[in-house]
Amino acid sequence: MRISFGDKVFQSFNYVVLILIACSSLFPLVHLIALSISSSAAIETGKVNLWPVGFNLDTFNLLVKGTPLVKSFLNSVEITVVGVALCMASTILAAYPLSRPQFYARRFFTLMMIFTMIFTGGVIPTFLVIQGLGLVNSYWALWLSSLVSTYNMLILRTYFENIPSEIDDAARMDGCGETRLLLRIILPVSMPVLATLTLFYGVAFWNVFMSMLIYINDTDKHNLTVLVQQMIQSQSVLQQSMMVQPDEQVHVVEEGIKAAGVLVMIAPMLLVYPFLQRYFVKGVMLGSVKG
């Protein structure tokens, strides 16, 4: 098909606009990296833009020694790994029966779950329930309060419904039960949507903030998100991070420490996303509502 001159101009304009948008999106991240690995003198004089000036890692060294960064990072990893595992298992176990046409009253249960997307109990009733269960100051308060996302469940249920029924019939003719059918047939062909939902849950648990402040009172159990927020807003945390041994005294500025903390917080998601990105669009589209 021949492309007209007007179409070429339009496509070129689109490419230019998209490149500009991409550059504007990358600029804060690149500037953050440059701040975190530049010298304090360069940061104070405003010489750091896109490229680091006076390369050094003193900020990261001070951040590790002067703040509970490692502990908070491990807490975030524990919250994310266990939370994603529990949520994915619960979402699969909820979506699979609701996708089977032979499941009795599946429409009723689906509507009841959709109802929770419109009306919720609110923060105070939820906190009273968590407190009544004795889960305050426990990570189970975070995991159980967000065990199944109705939105994610609907995506997965619709994907399961789109799997040809002939696959189920062939498996049952070979003597395959429901459990084996789910584990050996359904889940392997559903990897795109499973990877997408894993990313959804992973980002949500890694960035959990408000629930952490509401349910977790022990500061030793706080995650990386809370620590970085305290570093940005609390001067006392920054001053504490600068109190190192005299023989290790280095000159750092607050902007460098804040940039390093934010970079450590977002780095894991940036590293994981490229491996799941190829599943992202495909998983959401295949799990969308039938047209």
PDB file of C-alpha atoms in Angstrom:
ATOM      1  CA  MET A   1       0.000   0.000   0.000  1.00  0.00           C
ATOM      2  CA  ARG A   2       1.397   3.347  -1.063  1.00  0.00           C
ATOM      3  CA  ILE A   3       1.789   5.958   1.654  1.00  0.00           C
ATOM      4  CA  SER A   4       0.845   9.490   0.670  1.00  0.00           C
ATOM      5  CA  PHE A   5       2.946  12.549   1.427  1.00  0.00           C
ATOM      6  CA  GLY A   6       0.420  13.704   4.015  1.00  0.00           C
ATOM      7  CA  ASP A   7       0.639  10.364   5.833  1.00  0.00           C
ATOM      8  CA  LYS A   8       4.435  10.589   5.888  1.00  0.00           C
ATOM      9  CA  VAL A   9       4.271  14.078   7.376  1.00  0.00           C
ATOM     10  CA  PHE A  10       1.745  12.942   9.959  1.00  0.00           C
ATOM     11  CA  GLN A  11       3.838   9.910  10.943  1.00  0.00           C
ATOM     12  CA  SER A  12       6.987  12.028  11.188  1.00  0.00           C
ATOM     13  CA  PHE A  13       5.160  14.507  13.409  1.00  0.00           C
ATOM     14  CA  ASN A  14       3.976  11.636  15.625  1.00  0.00           C
ATOM     15  CA  TYR A  15       7.508  10.281  15.934  1.00  0.00           C
ATOM     16  CA  VAL A  16       8.853  13.700  16.938  1.00  0.00           C
ATOM     17  CA  VAL A  17       6.128  14.193  19.547  1.00  0.00           C
ATOM     18  CA  LEU A  18       6.611  10.699  21.000  1.00  0.00           C
ATOM     19  CA  ILE A  19      10.386  11.167  21.185  1.00  0.00           C
ATOM     20  CA  LEU A  20       9.921  14.469  23.020  1.00  0.00           C
ATOM     21  CA  ILE A  21       7.470  12.857  25.456  1.00  0.00           C
ATOM     22  CA  ALA A  22       9.875   9.960  26.055  1.00  0.00           C
ATOM     23  CA  CYS A  23      12.766  12.356  26.708  1.00  0.00           C
ATOM     24  CA  SER A  24      10.675  14.423  29.105  1.00  0.00           C
ATOM     25  CA  SER A  25       9.737  11.237  30.973  1.00  0.00           C
ATOM     26  CA  LEU A  26      13.346  10.066  31.205  1.00  0.00           C
ATOM     27  CA  PHE A  27      14.769  13.426  32.257  1.00  0.00           C
ATOM     28  CA  PRO A  28      13.767  13.176  35.973  1.00  0.00           C
ATOM     29  CA  LEU A  29      15.237   9.670  36.228  1.00  0.00           C
ATOM     30  CA  VAL A  30      18.493  10.640  34.523  1.00  0.00           C
ATOM     31  CA  HIS A  31      18.778  13.743  36.692  1.00  0.00           C
ATOM     32  CA  LEU A  32      18.142  11.615  39.788  1.00  0.00           C
ATOM     33  CA  ILE A  33      20.951   9.224  38.846  1.00  0.00           C
ATOM     34  CA  ALA A  34      23.305  12.123  38.166  1.00  0.00           C
ATOM     35  CA  LEU A  35      22.567  13.685  41.566  1.00  0.00           C
ATOM     36  CA  SER A  36      23.104  10.434  43.441  1.00  0.00           C
ATOM     37  CA  ILE A  37      26.594   9.811  42.038  1.00  0.00           C
ATOM     38  CA  SER A  38      27.905  13.387  41.819  1.00  0.00           C
ATOM     39  CA  SER A  39      30.148  15.199  44.276  1.00  0.00           C
ATOM     40  CA  SER A  40      28.594  17.392  46.948  1.00  0.00           C
ATOM     41  CA  ALA A  41      30.399  20.484  45.679  1.00  0.00           C
ATOM     42  CA  ALA A  42      28.912  20.039  42.211  1.00  0.00           C
ATOM     43  CA  ILE A  43      25.402  19.568  43.638  1.00  0.00           C
ATOM     44  CA  GLU A  44      25.668  22.635  45.869  1.00  0.00           C
ATOM     45  CA  THR A  45      26.841  24.830  43.001  1.00  0.00           C
ATOM     46  CA  GLY A  46      24.063  23.584  40.702  1.00  0.00           C
ATOM     47  CA  LYS A  47      26.376  22.065  38.085  1.00  0.00           C
ATOM     48  CA  VAL A  48      24.573  18.702  37.925  1.00  0.00           C
ATOM     49  CA  ASN A  49      21.948  18.335  35.211  1.00  0.00           C
ATOM     50  CA  LEU A  50      21.969  15.223  33.037  1.00  0.00           C
ATOM     51  CA  TRP A  51      25.532  14.074  33.604  1.00  0.00           C
ATOM     52  CA  PRO A  52      27.250  13.383  36.934  1.00  0.00           C
ATOM     53  CA  VAL A  53      29.977  15.800  37.963  1.00  0.00           C
ATOM     54  CA  GLY A  54      32.765  14.545  40.194  1.00  0.00           C
ATOM     55  CA  PHE A  55      31.740  10.899  40.200  1.00  0.00           C
ATOM     56  CA  ASN A  56      31.684   9.236  43.647  1.00  0.00           C
ATOM     57  CA  LEU A  57      29.574   6.799  45.649  1.00  0.00           C
ATOM     58  CA  ASP A  58      29.909   8.497  49.038  1.00  0.00           C
ATOM     59  CA  THR A  59      26.174   9.167  49.141  1.00  0.00           C
ATOM     60  CA  PHE A  60      25.259   5.491  48.794  1.00  0.00           C
ATOM     61  CA  ASN A  61      27.948   4.518  51.315  1.00  0.00           C
ATOM     62  CA  LEU A  62      26.603   7.011  53.835  1.00  0.00           C
ATOM     63  CA  LEU A  63      23.027   5.964  53.126  1.00  0.00           C
ATOM     64  CA  VAL A  64      23.769   2.329  53.890  1.00  0.00           C
ATOM     65  CA  LYS A  65      25.729   3.092  57.067  1.00  0.00           C
ATOM     66  CA  GLY A  66      23.631   5.932  58.448  1.00  0.00           C
ATOM     67  CA  THR A  67      20.070   4.708  57.791  1.00  0.00           C
ATOM     68  CA  PRO A  68      18.221   1.389  58.135  1.00  0.00           C
ATOM     69  CA  LEU A  69      18.245   1.114  54.357  1.00  0.00           C
ATOM     70  CA  VAL A  70      19.168  -2.574  54.170  1.00  0.00           C
ATOM     71  CA  LYS A  71      16.574  -3.539  56.789  1.00  0.00           C
ATOM     72  CA  SER A  72      13.850  -1.537  55.050  1.00  0.00           C
ATOM     73  CA  PHE A  73      14.841  -3.012  51.680  1.00  0.00           C
ATOM     74  CA  LEU A  74      14.572  -6.562  53.039  1.00  0.00           C
ATOM     75  CA  ASN A  75      11.196  -5.685  54.573  1.00  0.00           C
ATOM     76  CA  SER A  76       9.994  -4.475  51.178  1.00  0.00           C
ATOM     77  CA  VAL A  77      11.220  -7.663  49.525  1.00  0.00           C
ATOM     78  CA  GLU A  78       9.434  -9.819  52.121  1.00  0.00           C
ATOM     79  CA  ILE A  79       6.197  -7.857  51.795  1.00  0.00           C
ATOM     80  CA  THR A  80       6.297  -7.988  48.001  1.00  0.00           C
ATOM     81  CA  VAL A  81       7.299 -11.637  47.499  1.00  0.00           C
ATOM     82  CA  VAL A  82       4.888 -13.107  50.042  1.00  0.00           C
ATOM     83  CA  GLY A  83       2.112 -10.683  49.102  1.00  0.00           C
ATOM     84  CA  VAL A  84       2.362 -11.424  45.380  1.00  0.00           C
ATOM     85  CA  ALA A  85       2.402 -15.185  46.009  1.00  0.00           C
ATOM     86  CA  LEU A  86      -0.697 -15.035  48.242  1.00  0.00           C
ATOM     87  CA  CYS A  87      -2.587 -12.655  45.955  1.00  0.00           C
ATOM     88  CA  MET A  88      -1.839 -14.606  42.784  1.00  0.00           C
ATOM     89  CA  ALA A  89      -2.905 -17.889  44.390  1.00  0.00           C
ATOM     90  CA  SER A  90      -6.122 -16.323  45.708  1.00  0.00           C
ATOM     91  CA  THR A  91      -6.889 -14.575  42.426  1.00  0.00           C
ATOM     92  CA  ILE A  92      -6.410 -17.785  40.446  1.00  0.00           C
ATOM     93  CA  LEU A  93      -8.584 -19.775  42.846  1.00  0.00           C
ATOM     94  CA  ALA A  94     -11.299 -17.110  42.607  1.00  0.00           C
ATOM     95  CA  ALA A  95     -11.158 -16.572  38.834  1.00  0.00           C
ATOM     96  CA  TYR A  96     -11.034 -20.217  37.737  1.00  0.00           C
ATOM     97  CA  PRO A  97     -14.371 -21.428  39.183  1.00  0.00           C
ATOM     98  CA  LEU A  98     -16.103 -18.204  38.126  1.00  0.00           C
ATOM     99  CA  SER A  99     -14.949 -18.829  34.551  1.00  0.00           C
ATOM    100  CA  ARG A 100     -16.452 -22.331  34.386  1.00  0.00           C
ATOM    101  CA  PRO A 101     -19.977 -22.346  32.871  1.00  0.00           C
ATOM    102  CA  GLN A 102     -20.946 -25.350  35.014  1.00  0.00           C
ATOM    103  CA  PHE A 103     -20.249 -23.505  38.261  1.00  0.00           C
ATOM    104  CA  TYR A 104     -23.548 -22.900  40.049  1.00  0.00           C
ATOM    105  CA  ALA A 105     -24.484 -19.247  40.771  1.00  0.00           C
ATOM    106  CA  ARG A 106     -21.258 -17.907  39.283  1.00  0.00           C
ATOM    107  CA  ARG A 107     -23.113 -14.784  38.135  1.00  0.00           C
ATOM    108  CA  PHE A 108     -24.254 -14.110  41.695  1.00  0.00           C
ATOM    109  CA  PHE A 109     -20.761 -14.439  43.137  1.00  0.00           C
ATOM    110  CA  THR A 110     -19.282 -12.304  40.342  1.00  0.00           C
ATOM    111  CA  LEU A 111     -21.779  -9.511  40.999  1.00  0.00           C
ATOM    112  CA  MET A 112     -21.081  -9.700  44.719  1.00  0.00           C
ATOM    113  CA  MET A 113     -17.371  -9.207  44.064  1.00  0.00           C
ATOM    114  CA  ILE A 114     -18.039  -6.349  41.637  1.00  0.00           C
ATOM    115  CA  PHE A 115     -20.155  -4.742  44.361  1.00  0.00           C
ATOM    116  CA  THR A 116     -16.994  -4.320  46.451  1.00  0.00           C
ATOM    117  CA  MET A 117     -15.483  -2.166  43.697  1.00  0.00           C
ATOM    118  CA  ILE A 118     -18.311   0.353  44.106  1.00  0.00           C
ATOM    119  CA  PHE A 119     -18.908   0.280  47.866  1.00  0.00           C
ATOM    120  CA  THR A 120     -16.213  -0.288  50.463  1.00  0.00           C
ATOM    121  CA  GLY A 121     -16.240  -0.390  54.246  1.00  0.00           C
ATOM    122  CA  GLY A 122     -13.855   2.528  54.634  1.00  0.00           C
ATOM    123  CA  VAL A 123     -10.608   2.979  56.522  1.00  0.00           C
ATOM    124  CA  ILE A 124     -11.964   2.976  60.087  1.00  0.00           C
ATOM    125  CA  PRO A 125     -14.142  -0.174  59.802  1.00  0.00           C
ATOM    126  CA  THR A 126     -11.303  -1.979  58.043  1.00  0.00           C
ATOM    127  CA  PHE A 127      -8.880  -0.983  60.801  1.00  0.00           C
ATOM    128  CA  LEU A 128     -11.329  -2.200  63.471  1.00  0.00           C
ATOM    129  CA  VAL A 129     -11.583  -5.562  61.707  1.00  0.00           C
ATOM    130  CA  ILE A 130      -7.811  -5.865  61.466  1.00  0.00           C
ATOM    131  CA  GLN A 131      -7.498  -4.865  65.124  1.00  0.00           C
ATOM    132  CA  GLY A 132     -10.158  -7.375  66.140  1.00  0.00           C
ATOM    133  CA  LEU A 133      -8.255 -10.134  64.367  1.00  0.00           C
ATOM    134  CA  GLY A 134      -5.074  -9.170  66.224  1.00  0.00           C
ATOM    135  CA  LEU A 135      -3.168  -8.365  63.032  1.00  0.00           C
ATOM    136  CA  VAL A 136      -2.056  -4.837  63.904  1.00  0.00           C
ATOM    137  CA  ASN A 137       1.718  -4.477  63.624  1.00  0.00           C
ATOM    138  CA  SER A 138       1.850  -7.587  61.443  1.00  0.00           C
ATOM    139  CA  TYR A 139       2.423  -7.884  57.715  1.00  0.00           C
ATOM    140  CA  TRP A 140      -0.655 -10.095  57.553  1.00  0.00           C
ATOM    141  CA  ALA A 141      -2.670  -6.889  57.919  1.00  0.00           C
ATOM    142  CA  LEU A 142      -1.249  -5.783  54.561  1.00  0.00           C
ATOM    143  CA  TRP A 143      -1.587  -9.146  52.857  1.00  0.00           C
ATOM    144  CA  LEU A 144      -5.096 -10.100  53.995  1.00  0.00           C
ATOM    145  CA  SER A 145      -6.590  -6.637  53.461  1.00  0.00           C
ATOM    146  CA  SER A 146      -5.652  -6.761  49.762  1.00  0.00           C
ATOM    147  CA  LEU A 147      -5.720 -10.499  49.125  1.00  0.00           C
ATOM    148  CA  VAL A 148      -7.843 -10.367  45.970  1.00  0.00           C
ATOM    149  CA  SER A 149      -8.172  -7.420  43.621  1.00  0.00           C
ATOM    150  CA  THR A 150     -11.574  -7.602  41.950  1.00  0.00           C
ATOM    151  CA  TYR A 151     -10.225  -5.832  38.874  1.00  0.00           C
ATOM    152  CA  ASN A 152      -7.397  -8.345  38.484  1.00  0.00           C
ATOM    153  CA  MET A 153      -9.759 -11.225  39.162  1.00  0.00           C
ATOM    154  CA  LEU A 154     -12.089 -10.085  36.370  1.00  0.00           C
ATOM    155  CA  ILE A 155      -9.173  -9.826  33.942  1.00  0.00           C
ATOM    156  CA  LEU A 156      -8.046 -13.351  34.778  1.00  0.00           C
ATOM    157  CA  ARG A 157     -11.580 -14.764  34.731  1.00  0.00           C
ATOM    158  CA  THR A 158     -12.216 -13.318  31.262  1.00  0.00           C
ATOM    159  CA  TYR A 159      -8.920 -14.758  30.020  1.00  0.00           C
ATOM    160  CA  PHE A 160      -9.877 -18.207  31.317  1.00  0.00           C
ATOM    161  CA  GLU A 161     -13.254 -17.892  29.562  1.00  0.00           C
ATOM    162  CA  ASN A 162     -11.513 -17.146  26.255  1.00  0.00           C
ATOM    163  CA  ILE A 163      -9.542 -20.386  26.356  1.00  0.00           C
ATOM    164  CA  PRO A 164     -11.204 -22.781  23.877  1.00  0.00           C
ATOM    165  CA  SER A 165     -13.487 -25.285  25.578  1.00  0.00           C
ATOM    166  CA  GLU A 166     -12.081 -28.027  23.322  1.00  0.00           C
ATOM    167  CA  ILE A 167      -8.906 -27.963  25.411  1.00  0.00           C
ATOM    168  CA  ASP A 168     -10.917 -28.703  28.546  1.00  0.00           C
ATOM    169  CA  ASP A 169     -12.877 -31.465  26.809  1.00  0.00           C
ATOM    170  CA  ALA A 170      -9.735 -33.126  25.472  1.00  0.00           C
ATOM    171  CA  ALA A 171      -8.086 -33.032  28.906  1.00  0.00           C
ATOM    172  CA  ARG A 172     -11.144 -34.510  30.630  1.00  0.00           C
ATOM    173  CA  MET A 173     -11.355 -37.301  28.050  1.00  0.00           C
ATOM    174  CA  ASP A 174      -7.819 -38.230  29.064  1.00  0.00           C
ATOM    175  CA  GLY A 175      -8.929 -38.464  32.697  1.00  0.00           C
ATOM    176  CA  CYS A 176      -7.716 -35.048  33.847  1.00  0.00           C
ATOM    177  CA  GLY A 177      -9.376 -33.708  36.990  1.00  0.00           C
ATOM    178  CA  GLU A 178     -10.070 -30.067  37.821  1.00  0.00           C
ATOM    179  CA  THR A 179      -6.897 -29.555  39.856  1.00  0.00           C
ATOM    180  CA  ARG A 180      -4.642 -31.102  37.245  1.00  0.00           C
ATOM    181  CA  LEU A 181      -6.516 -29.280  34.481  1.00  0.00           C
ATOM    182  CA  LEU A 182      -5.837 -25.967  36.184  1.00  0.00           C
ATOM    183  CA  LEU A 183      -2.181 -26.651  36.988  1.00  0.00           C
ATOM    184  CA  ARG A 184      -1.116 -28.507  33.825  1.00  0.00           C
ATOM    185  CA  ILE A 185      -3.347 -27.000  31.110  1.00  0.00           C
ATOM    186  CA  ILE A 186      -4.943 -23.670  32.034  1.00  0.00           C
ATOM    187  CA  LEU A 187      -2.079 -21.935  33.845  1.00  0.00           C
ATOM    188  CA  PRO A 188       0.673 -22.749  31.298  1.00  0.00           C
ATOM    189  CA  VAL A 189      -1.352 -21.199  28.469  1.00  0.00           C
ATOM    190  CA  SER A 190      -2.175 -18.175  30.637  1.00  0.00           C
ATOM    191  CA  MET A 191       1.387 -16.978  31.236  1.00  0.00           C
ATOM    192  CA  PRO A 192       0.887 -13.546  29.573  1.00  0.00           C
ATOM    193  CA  VAL A 193      -1.964 -12.518  31.848  1.00  0.00           C
ATOM    194  CA  LEU A 194      -0.343 -14.130  34.900  1.00  0.00           C
ATOM    195  CA  ALA A 195       2.848 -12.140  34.307  1.00  0.00           C
ATOM    196  CA  THR A 196       0.803  -8.961  33.902  1.00  0.00           C
ATOM    197  CA  LEU A 197      -1.103  -9.476  37.161  1.00  0.00           C
ATOM    198  CA  THR A 198       2.139 -10.375  38.936  1.00  0.00           C
ATOM    199  CA  LEU A 199       3.505  -7.002  37.874  1.00  0.00           C
ATOM    200  CA  PHE A 200       0.332  -5.255  39.066  1.00  0.00           C
ATOM    201  CA  TYR A 201       0.506  -6.882  42.497  1.00  0.00           C
ATOM    202  CA  GLY A 202       4.276  -6.474  42.738  1.00  0.00           C
ATOM    203  CA  VAL A 203       4.179  -2.724  42.123  1.00  0.00           C
ATOM    204  CA  ALA A 204       1.294  -2.306  44.570  1.00  0.00           C
ATOM    205  CA  PHE A 205       3.050  -4.154  47.402  1.00  0.00           C
ATOM    206  CA  TRP A 206       6.456  -2.599  46.735  1.00  0.00           C
ATOM    207  CA  ASN A 207       4.980   0.903  46.915  1.00  0.00           C
ATOM    208  CA  VAL A 208       2.558   0.265  49.803  1.00  0.00           C
ATOM    209  CA  PHE A 209       2.593   3.351  51.996  1.00  0.00           C
ATOM    210  CA  MET A 210      -0.679   4.388  53.635  1.00  0.00           C
ATOM    211  CA  SER A 211      -1.564   0.886  54.839  1.00  0.00           C
ATOM    212  CA  MET A 212       1.941   0.579  56.266  1.00  0.00           C
ATOM    213  CA  LEU A 213       1.471   3.741  58.323  1.00  0.00           C
ATOM    214  CA  ILE A 214      -1.989   2.657  59.495  1.00  0.00           C
ATOM    215  CA  TYR A 215      -1.308  -0.949  60.503  1.00  0.00           C
ATOM    216  CA  ILE A 216       2.430  -1.135  61.275  1.00  0.00           C
ATOM    217  CA  ASN A 217       3.600   0.700  64.408  1.00  0.00           C
ATOM    218  CA  ASP A 218       7.045  -0.887  64.757  1.00  0.00           C
ATOM    219  CA  THR A 219       9.546   1.229  62.835  1.00  0.00           C
ATOM    220  CA  ASP A 220      11.799  -1.813  62.380  1.00  0.00           C
ATOM    221  CA  LYS A 221       9.076  -3.288  60.151  1.00  0.00           C
ATOM    222  CA  HIS A 222       8.678  -0.245  57.916  1.00  0.00           C
ATOM    223  CA  ASN A 223       9.416  -0.711  54.253  1.00  0.00           C
ATOM    224  CA  LEU A 224      11.606   1.284  51.899  1.00  0.00           C
ATOM    225  CA  THR A 225       8.778   3.559  50.789  1.00  0.00           C
ATOM    226  CA  VAL A 226       8.178   4.856  54.315  1.00  0.00           C
ATOM    227  CA  LEU A 227      11.917   5.303  54.928  1.00  0.00           C
ATOM    228  CA  VAL A 228      12.401   7.360  51.763  1.00  0.00           C
ATOM    229  CA  GLN A 229       9.342   9.483  52.565  1.00  0.00           C
ATOM    230  CA  GLN A 230      10.752  10.183  56.028  1.00  0.00           C
ATOM    231  CA  MET A 231      14.116  11.085  54.513  1.00  0.00           C
ATOM    232  CA  ILE A 232      12.477  13.561  52.148  1.00  0.00           C
ATOM    233  CA  GLN A 233      10.265  15.257  54.752  1.00  0.00           C
ATOM    234  CA  SER A 234      12.143  14.790  58.027  1.00  0.00           C
ATOM    235  CA  GLN A 235      15.372  16.648  58.650  1.00  0.00           C
ATOM    236  CA  SER A 236      16.129  14.467  61.682  1.00  0.00           C
ATOM    237  CA  VAL A 237      16.450  11.357  59.540  1.00  0.00           C
ATOM    238  CA  LEU A 238      18.893  13.119  57.235  1.00  0.00           C
ATOM    239  CA  GLN A 239      20.906  14.427  60.171  1.00  0.00           C
ATOM    240  CA  GLN A 240      21.045  10.933  61.644  1.00  0.00           C
ATOM    241  CA  SER A 241      22.294   9.531  58.334  1.00  0.00           C
ATOM    242  CA  MET A 242      25.151  12.027  58.357  1.00  0.00           C
ATOM    243  CA  MET A 243      26.375  10.918  61.810  1.00  0.00           C
ATOM    244  CA  VAL A 244      29.153   8.497  60.843  1.00  0.00           C
ATOM    245  CA  GLN A 245      32.453   7.636  62.474  1.00  0.00           C
ATOM    246  CA  PRO A 246      34.989  10.487  62.528  1.00  0.00           C
ATOM    247  CA  ASP A 247      37.455   8.544  60.423  1.00  0.00           C
ATOM    248  CA  GLU A 248      34.741   8.044  57.813  1.00  0.00           C
ATOM    249  CA  GLN A 249      33.507  11.626  57.786  1.00  0.00           C
ATOM    250  CA  VAL A 250      32.504  12.733  54.308  1.00  0.00           C
ATOM    251  CA  HIS A 251      30.741  15.820  53.098  1.00  0.00           C
ATOM    252  CA  VAL A 252      27.365  15.130  51.548  1.00  0.00           C
ATOM    253  CA  VAL A 253      24.318  17.265  50.838  1.00  0.00           C
ATOM    254  CA  GLU A 254      20.676  16.504  51.487  1.00  0.00           C
ATOM    255  CA  GLU A 255      19.756  16.500  47.803  1.00  0.00           C
ATOM    256  CA  GLY A 256      22.265  13.749  47.097  1.00  0.00           C
ATOM    257  CA  ILE A 257      20.987  11.537  49.930  1.00  0.00           C
ATOM    258  CA  LYS A 258      17.371  12.045  48.886  1.00  0.00           C
ATOM    259  CA  ALA A 259      18.191  11.228  45.259  1.00  0.00           C
ATOM    260  CA  ALA A 260      20.066   8.079  46.275  1.00  0.00           C
ATOM    261  CA  GLY A 261      17.173   6.938  48.497  1.00  0.00           C
ATOM    262  CA  VAL A 262      14.583   7.439  45.764  1.00  0.00           C
ATOM    263  CA  LEU A 263      16.813   5.661  43.249  1.00  0.00           C
ATOM    264  CA  VAL A 264      17.213   2.637  45.529  1.00  0.00           C
ATOM    265  CA  MET A 265      13.436   2.508  45.967  1.00  0.00           C
ATOM    266  CA  ILE A 266      12.555   2.548  42.266  1.00  0.00           C
ATOM    267  CA  ALA A 267      15.503   0.498  40.969  1.00  0.00           C
ATOM    268  CA  PRO A 268      14.017  -2.997  41.633  1.00  0.00           C
ATOM    269  CA  MET A 269      10.846  -2.222  39.679  1.00  0.00           C
ATOM    270  CA  LEU A 270      12.891  -0.754  36.831  1.00  0.00           C
ATOM    271  CA  LEU A 271      14.951  -3.944  36.689  1.00  0.00           C
ATOM    272  CA  VAL A 272      11.959  -6.294  36.813  1.00  0.00           C
ATOM    273  CA  TYR A 273       9.725  -4.472  34.349  1.00  0.00           C
ATOM    274  CA  PRO A 274      11.745  -5.182  31.140  1.00  0.00           C
ATOM    275  CA  PHE A 275      11.427  -8.932  31.746  1.00  0.00           C
ATOM    276  CA  LEU A 276       7.624  -8.693  32.065  1.00  0.00           C
ATOM    277  CA  GLN A 277       7.009  -5.877  29.596  1.00  0.00           C
ATOM    278  CA  ARG A 278       6.587  -8.191  26.609  1.00  0.00           C
ATOM    279  CA  TYR A 279       3.671  -9.859  28.408  1.00  0.00           C
ATOM    280  CA  PHE A 280       2.098  -6.632  29.590  1.00  0.00           C
ATOM    281  CA  VAL A 281       0.031  -5.417  26.608  1.00  0.00           C
ATOM    282  CA  LYS A 282      -0.765  -8.938  25.402  1.00  0.00           C
ATOM    283  CA  GLY A 283      -1.917 -10.030  28.835  1.00  0.00           C
ATOM    284  CA  VAL A 284      -4.247  -7.081  29.347  1.00  0.00           C
ATOM    285  CA  MET A 285      -5.725  -7.289  25.845  1.00  0.00           C
ATOM    286  CA  LEU A 286      -6.293 -11.031  25.945  1.00  0.00           C
ATOM    287  CA  GLY A 287      -7.922 -10.680  29.323  1.00  0.00           C
ATOM    288  CA  SER A 288     -10.207  -7.861  28.233  1.00  0.00           C
ATOM    289  CA  VAL A 289     -13.952  -8.117  27.808  1.00  0.00           C
ATOM    290  CA  LYS A 290     -15.120  -9.879  24.678  1.00  0.00           C
ATOM    291  CA  GLY A 291     -16.311  -7.615  21.892  1.00  0.00           C
TER     292      GLY A 291
END
